């Protein structure tokens, strides 16, 4: 297999994406450079979604790992974060300060709002593609169905009972497990 990673994000604002093979040899991937964050491999392992920061903005890009071509998916001047692929690899879910969106991974079409008016970050999409988990002052889940270009989204429901200060997370590929980070209240 191949591992893709970001080299020394603390000190290298001109970071490049790299492949690391099993022998420990590195090779540059694609032509994207700059402040790159949140790399996420597609379900088939052939594409990589990444956020590229430039001029104070953070836009979503997709890099085709077989051709090294890249496609910019967002242009609206927001700070995008934490891309997550749908299980079929056709869409990418991402958060912004104004909500949660998804867009076609091939670059056609415009981002479609799923959750609006709340800063949000995507956690993942269940394997059946019908439930989306995200953080926004805790962990939330919504059902998504209908036309992907005009999806119907259910009312948000909490991921679990009790105190919830989830700020980031990831869903296991089989959808059975949720790993998440939480903010603990400051001790007095």
PDB file of C-alpha atoms in Angstrom:
ATOM      1  CA  UNK A   1       0.000   0.000   0.000  1.00  0.00           C
ATOM      2  CA  UNK A   2       0.827   3.667  -0.132  1.00  0.00           C
ATOM      3  CA  UNK A   3       0.867   6.205   2.653  1.00  0.00           C
ATOM      4  CA  UNK A   4       0.386   9.880   1.820  1.00  0.00           C
ATOM      5  CA  UNK A   5       1.477  12.443   4.387  1.00  0.00           C
ATOM      6  CA  UNK A   6       2.197  16.115   4.908  1.00  0.00           C
ATOM      7  CA  UNK A   7       5.776  16.950   5.795  1.00  0.00           C
ATOM      8  CA  UNK A   8       6.548  19.152   8.829  1.00  0.00           C
ATOM      9  CA  UNK A   9       3.444  21.386   8.800  1.00  0.00           C
ATOM     10  CA  UNK A  10       4.813  23.485  11.674  1.00  0.00           C
ATOM     11  CA  UNK A  11       7.806  24.799   9.738  1.00  0.00           C
ATOM     12  CA  UNK A  12       7.149  24.278   6.049  1.00  0.00           C
ATOM     13  CA  UNK A  13       4.532  26.646   4.629  1.00  0.00           C
ATOM     14  CA  UNK A  14       5.464  25.390   1.160  1.00  0.00           C
ATOM     15  CA  UNK A  15       4.534  21.804   2.015  1.00  0.00           C
ATOM     16  CA  UNK A  16       4.074  19.221  -0.683  1.00  0.00           C
ATOM     17  CA  UNK A  17       2.227  15.932  -0.611  1.00  0.00           C
ATOM     18  CA  UNK A  18       4.462  12.882  -0.510  1.00  0.00           C
ATOM     19  CA  UNK A  19       4.104   9.121  -0.925  1.00  0.00           C
ATOM     20  CA  UNK A  20       5.972   6.796   1.344  1.00  0.00           C
ATOM     21  CA  UNK A  21       6.389   3.233   0.126  1.00  0.00           C
ATOM     22  CA  UNK A  22       7.074   0.197   2.295  1.00  0.00           C
ATOM     23  CA  UNK A  23      10.817   0.594   1.775  1.00  0.00           C
ATOM     24  CA  UNK A  24      10.715   4.108   3.250  1.00  0.00           C
ATOM     25  CA  UNK A  25      11.306   5.886  -0.054  1.00  0.00           C
ATOM     26  CA  UNK A  26       9.460   9.173  -0.555  1.00  0.00           C
ATOM     27  CA  UNK A  27       8.147  10.611  -3.791  1.00  0.00           C
ATOM     28  CA  UNK A  28       6.263  13.813  -4.390  1.00  0.00           C
ATOM     29  CA  UNK A  29       2.594  13.458  -5.320  1.00  0.00           C
ATOM     30  CA  UNK A  30       0.986  15.910  -7.716  1.00  0.00           C
ATOM     31  CA  UNK A  31       1.704  19.571  -8.218  1.00  0.00           C
ATOM     32  CA  UNK A  32      -0.119  21.112  -5.247  1.00  0.00           C
ATOM     33  CA  UNK A  33       2.136  23.110  -2.949  1.00  0.00           C
ATOM     34  CA  UNK A  34       1.527  25.491  -0.113  1.00  0.00           C
ATOM     35  CA  UNK A  35      -0.145  25.167   3.240  1.00  0.00           C
ATOM     36  CA  UNK A  36      -1.974  21.840   2.845  1.00  0.00           C
ATOM     37  CA  UNK A  37      -4.152  20.253   5.525  1.00  0.00           C
ATOM     38  CA  UNK A  38      -6.669  17.494   6.197  1.00  0.00           C
ATOM     39  CA  UNK A  39      -5.644  14.964   3.487  1.00  0.00           C
ATOM     40  CA  UNK A  40      -8.308  12.281   3.068  1.00  0.00           C
ATOM     41  CA  UNK A  41      -8.037   9.308   0.688  1.00  0.00           C
ATOM     42  CA  UNK A  42     -11.049   8.362  -1.412  1.00  0.00           C
ATOM     43  CA  UNK A  43     -12.697   4.984  -0.738  1.00  0.00           C
ATOM     44  CA  UNK A  44     -10.969   3.472  -3.789  1.00  0.00           C
ATOM     45  CA  UNK A  45      -7.573   4.964  -2.799  1.00  0.00           C
ATOM     46  CA  UNK A  46      -7.123   6.664  -6.185  1.00  0.00           C
ATOM     47  CA  UNK A  47      -7.876  10.267  -5.180  1.00  0.00           C
ATOM     48  CA  UNK A  48      -6.984  12.542  -2.311  1.00  0.00           C
ATOM     49  CA  UNK A  49      -9.098  15.396  -0.967  1.00  0.00           C
ATOM     50  CA  UNK A  50      -7.053  18.147   0.665  1.00  0.00           C
ATOM     51  CA  UNK A  51      -7.562  21.678   1.957  1.00  0.00           C
ATOM     52  CA  UNK A  52      -5.154  24.252   0.512  1.00  0.00           C
ATOM     53  CA  UNK A  53      -4.683  27.531   2.364  1.00  0.00           C
ATOM     54  CA  UNK A  54      -3.779  30.586   0.299  1.00  0.00           C
ATOM     55  CA  UNK A  55      -4.346  34.313   0.776  1.00  0.00           C
ATOM     56  CA  UNK A  56      -6.278  33.718   3.998  1.00  0.00           C
ATOM     57  CA  UNK A  57      -8.717  31.294   2.375  1.00  0.00           C
ATOM     58  CA  UNK A  58      -8.939  27.529   2.647  1.00  0.00           C
ATOM     59  CA  UNK A  59     -10.245  25.772  -0.446  1.00  0.00           C
ATOM     60  CA  UNK A  60     -11.009  22.138  -1.184  1.00  0.00           C
ATOM     61  CA  UNK A  61      -8.979  20.376  -3.875  1.00  0.00           C
ATOM     62  CA  UNK A  62      -8.952  16.804  -5.203  1.00  0.00           C
ATOM     63  CA  UNK A  63      -5.762  15.215  -6.451  1.00  0.00           C
ATOM     64  CA  UNK A  64      -5.985  12.225  -8.788  1.00  0.00           C
ATOM     65  CA  UNK A  65      -3.189   9.931  -7.573  1.00  0.00           C
ATOM     66  CA  UNK A  66      -3.033   8.010 -10.860  1.00  0.00           C
ATOM     67  CA  UNK A  67      -2.503  11.067 -13.096  1.00  0.00           C
ATOM     68  CA  UNK A  68      -1.181  13.656 -10.573  1.00  0.00           C
ATOM     69  CA  UNK A  69      -3.791  16.121 -11.858  1.00  0.00           C
ATOM     70  CA  UNK A  70      -5.583  18.349  -9.358  1.00  0.00           C
ATOM     71  CA  UNK A  71      -9.028  19.974  -9.383  1.00  0.00           C
ATOM     72  CA  UNK A  72     -10.165  22.859  -7.215  1.00  0.00           C
ATOM     73  CA  UNK A  73     -13.700  22.227  -5.930  1.00  0.00           C
ATOM     74  CA  UNK A  74     -14.498  25.374  -3.925  1.00  0.00           C
ATOM     75  CA  UNK A  75     -14.211  29.038  -4.884  1.00  0.00           C
ATOM     76  CA  UNK A  76     -16.571  30.917  -2.600  1.00  0.00           C
ATOM     77  CA  UNK A  77     -14.012  32.529  -0.305  1.00  0.00           C
ATOM     78  CA  UNK A  78     -14.758  30.561   2.867  1.00  0.00           C
ATOM     79  CA  UNK A  79     -12.453  28.611   5.151  1.00  0.00           C
ATOM     80  CA  UNK A  80     -13.234  24.981   4.361  1.00  0.00           C
ATOM     81  CA  UNK A  81     -12.233  22.133   6.668  1.00  0.00           C
ATOM     82  CA  UNK A  82     -12.085  18.385   7.227  1.00  0.00           C
ATOM     83  CA  UNK A  83     -13.177  16.827   3.923  1.00  0.00           C
ATOM     84  CA  UNK A  84     -14.832  13.406   4.123  1.00  0.00           C
ATOM     85  CA  UNK A  85     -15.723  11.182   1.163  1.00  0.00           C
ATOM     86  CA  UNK A  86     -19.107   9.573   0.691  1.00  0.00           C
ATOM     87  CA  UNK A  87     -18.752   5.765   0.521  1.00  0.00           C
ATOM     88  CA  UNK A  88     -19.357   5.700  -3.241  1.00  0.00           C
ATOM     89  CA  UNK A  89     -16.585   8.299  -3.798  1.00  0.00           C
ATOM     90  CA  UNK A  90     -18.911  10.590  -5.760  1.00  0.00           C
ATOM     91  CA  UNK A  91     -19.140  13.426  -3.222  1.00  0.00           C
ATOM     92  CA  UNK A  92     -17.061  15.110  -0.565  1.00  0.00           C
ATOM     93  CA  UNK A  93     -18.582  16.521   2.614  1.00  0.00           C
ATOM     94  CA  UNK A  94     -16.802  19.494   4.214  1.00  0.00           C
ATOM     95  CA  UNK A  95     -17.385  22.088   6.901  1.00  0.00           C
ATOM     96  CA  UNK A  96     -17.175  25.863   6.984  1.00  0.00           C
ATOM     97  CA  UNK A  97     -17.882  28.601   9.512  1.00  0.00           C
ATOM     98  CA  UNK A  98     -21.397  28.835   8.068  1.00  0.00           C
ATOM     99  CA  UNK A  99     -22.312  25.155   7.955  1.00  0.00           C
ATOM    100  CA  UNK A 100     -21.796  21.780   6.337  1.00  0.00           C
ATOM    101  CA  UNK A 101     -21.804  21.200   2.569  1.00  0.00           C
ATOM    102  CA  UNK A 102     -21.155  18.510   0.021  1.00  0.00           C
ATOM    103  CA  UNK A 103     -19.944  18.777  -3.527  1.00  0.00           C
ATOM    104  CA  UNK A 104     -19.304  16.461  -6.450  1.00  0.00           C
ATOM    105  CA  UNK A 105     -15.801  15.017  -6.304  1.00  0.00           C
ATOM    106  CA  UNK A 106     -15.342  15.353 -10.074  1.00  0.00           C
ATOM    107  CA  UNK A 107     -15.585  19.162  -9.912  1.00  0.00           C
ATOM    108  CA  UNK A 108     -18.907  19.474 -11.710  1.00  0.00           C
ATOM    109  CA  UNK A 109     -21.675  21.382 -10.002  1.00  0.00           C
ATOM    110  CA  UNK A 110     -21.644  23.674  -6.991  1.00  0.00           C
ATOM    111  CA  UNK A 111     -21.395  22.854  -3.269  1.00  0.00           C
ATOM    112  CA  UNK A 112     -24.804  22.022  -1.782  1.00  0.00           C
ATOM    113  CA  UNK A 113     -25.649  23.156   1.765  1.00  0.00           C
ATOM    114  CA  UNK A 114     -26.609  20.394   4.209  1.00  0.00           C
ATOM    115  CA  UNK A 115     -26.487  22.179   7.578  1.00  0.00           C
ATOM    116  CA  UNK A 116     -26.478  25.990   7.632  1.00  0.00           C
ATOM    117  CA  UNK A 117     -25.850  28.785  10.125  1.00  0.00           C
ATOM    118  CA  UNK A 118     -23.630  26.723  12.447  1.00  0.00           C
ATOM    119  CA  UNK A 119     -19.859  26.283  12.248  1.00  0.00           C
ATOM    120  CA  UNK A 120     -19.443  22.599  11.431  1.00  0.00           C
ATOM    121  CA  UNK A 121     -16.859  19.919  10.680  1.00  0.00           C
ATOM    122  CA  UNK A 122     -17.620  16.604   8.986  1.00  0.00           C
ATOM    123  CA  UNK A 123     -16.862  13.379  10.861  1.00  0.00           C
ATOM    124  CA  UNK A 124     -18.020  10.873   8.274  1.00  0.00           C
ATOM    125  CA  UNK A 125     -20.779   9.237   6.269  1.00  0.00           C
ATOM    126  CA  UNK A 126     -22.111   5.801   7.171  1.00  0.00           C
ATOM    127  CA  UNK A 127     -21.354   2.958   4.709  1.00  0.00           C
ATOM    128  CA  UNK A 128     -24.910   3.044   3.320  1.00  0.00           C
ATOM    129  CA  UNK A 129     -24.452   6.773   2.553  1.00  0.00           C
ATOM    130  CA  UNK A 130     -27.651   7.680   4.430  1.00  0.00           C
ATOM    131  CA  UNK A 131     -26.343   9.188   7.671  1.00  0.00           C
ATOM    132  CA  UNK A 132     -23.868  12.008   8.091  1.00  0.00           C
ATOM    133  CA  UNK A 133     -22.057  12.660  11.374  1.00  0.00           C
ATOM    134  CA  UNK A 134     -20.557  16.052  12.164  1.00  0.00           C
ATOM    135  CA  UNK A 135     -19.422  18.259  15.017  1.00  0.00           C
ATOM    136  CA  UNK A 136     -20.924  21.615  15.897  1.00  0.00           C
ATOM    137  CA  UNK A 137     -20.910  22.207  19.645  1.00  0.00           C
ATOM    138  CA  UNK A 138     -21.003  18.432  20.071  1.00  0.00           C
ATOM    139  CA  UNK A 139     -21.514  15.383  17.866  1.00  0.00           C
ATOM    140  CA  UNK A 140     -24.609  15.344  15.649  1.00  0.00           C
ATOM    141  CA  UNK A 141     -26.130  12.995  13.064  1.00  0.00           C
ATOM    142  CA  UNK A 142     -28.541  13.710  10.210  1.00  0.00           C
ATOM    143  CA  UNK A 143     -30.181  11.467   7.646  1.00  0.00           C
ATOM    144  CA  UNK A 144     -29.655  12.459   4.020  1.00  0.00           C
ATOM    145  CA  UNK A 145     -31.789  11.175   1.140  1.00  0.00           C
ATOM    146  CA  UNK A 146     -33.363  12.179  -2.160  1.00  0.00           C
ATOM    147  CA  UNK A 147     -31.702  13.904  -5.084  1.00  0.00           C
ATOM    148  CA  UNK A 148     -28.017  14.485  -4.186  1.00  0.00           C
ATOM    149  CA  UNK A 149     -28.179  17.926  -5.825  1.00  0.00           C
ATOM    150  CA  UNK A 150     -31.172  18.862  -3.616  1.00  0.00           C
ATOM    151  CA  UNK A 151     -30.958  16.446  -0.693  1.00  0.00           C
ATOM    152  CA  UNK A 152     -33.484  16.191   2.093  1.00  0.00           C
ATOM    153  CA  UNK A 153     -31.739  16.443   5.447  1.00  0.00           C
ATOM    154  CA  UNK A 154     -33.411  15.390   8.702  1.00  0.00           C
ATOM    155  CA  UNK A 155     -33.396  17.405  11.894  1.00  0.00           C
ATOM    156  CA  UNK A 156     -30.052  16.942  13.684  1.00  0.00           C
ATOM    157  CA  UNK A 157     -29.976  14.431  16.538  1.00  0.00           C
ATOM    158  CA  UNK A 158     -27.269  13.958  19.162  1.00  0.00           C
ATOM    159  CA  UNK A 159     -24.818  11.119  18.513  1.00  0.00           C
ATOM    160  CA  UNK A 160     -25.033   9.943  22.118  1.00  0.00           C
ATOM    161  CA  UNK A 161     -26.644  10.782  25.448  1.00  0.00           C
ATOM    162  CA  UNK A 162     -24.970  12.736  28.207  1.00  0.00           C
ATOM    163  CA  UNK A 163     -22.431  15.551  28.217  1.00  0.00           C
ATOM    164  CA  UNK A 164     -20.972  16.045  24.768  1.00  0.00           C
ATOM    165  CA  UNK A 165     -18.095  18.324  23.929  1.00  0.00           C
ATOM    166  CA  UNK A 166     -16.932  16.477  20.801  1.00  0.00           C
ATOM    167  CA  UNK A 167     -14.815  18.739  18.588  1.00  0.00           C
ATOM    168  CA  UNK A 168     -13.418  16.309  16.009  1.00  0.00           C
ATOM    169  CA  UNK A 169     -13.801  12.689  15.052  1.00  0.00           C
ATOM    170  CA  UNK A 170     -13.723   9.922  12.524  1.00  0.00           C
ATOM    171  CA  UNK A 171     -16.108   7.112  11.693  1.00  0.00           C
ATOM    172  CA  UNK A 172     -14.768   3.592  11.119  1.00  0.00           C
ATOM    173  CA  UNK A 173     -15.114   2.317   7.516  1.00  0.00           C
ATOM    174  CA  UNK A 174     -17.765  -0.212   8.598  1.00  0.00           C
ATOM    175  CA  UNK A 175     -19.701   2.517  10.454  1.00  0.00           C
ATOM    176  CA  UNK A 176     -19.660   0.612  13.759  1.00  0.00           C
ATOM    177  CA  UNK A 177     -17.233   2.835  15.674  1.00  0.00           C
ATOM    178  CA  UNK A 178     -16.874   6.538  16.270  1.00  0.00           C
ATOM    179  CA  UNK A 179     -13.573   7.905  17.532  1.00  0.00           C
ATOM    180  CA  UNK A 180     -13.723  11.493  18.693  1.00  0.00           C
ATOM    181  CA  UNK A 181     -11.808  14.174  20.541  1.00  0.00           C
ATOM    182  CA  UNK A 182     -13.476  16.172  23.254  1.00  0.00           C
ATOM    183  CA  UNK A 183     -12.871  19.439  25.038  1.00  0.00           C
ATOM    184  CA  UNK A 184     -12.757  19.068  28.778  1.00  0.00           C
ATOM    185  CA  UNK A 185     -14.048  21.938  30.890  1.00  0.00           C
ATOM    186  CA  UNK A 186     -11.334  24.052  32.448  1.00  0.00           C
ATOM    187  CA  UNK A 187     -10.760  23.111  36.065  1.00  0.00           C
ATOM    188  CA  UNK A 188     -11.374  25.794  38.615  1.00  0.00           C
TER     189      UNK A 188
END
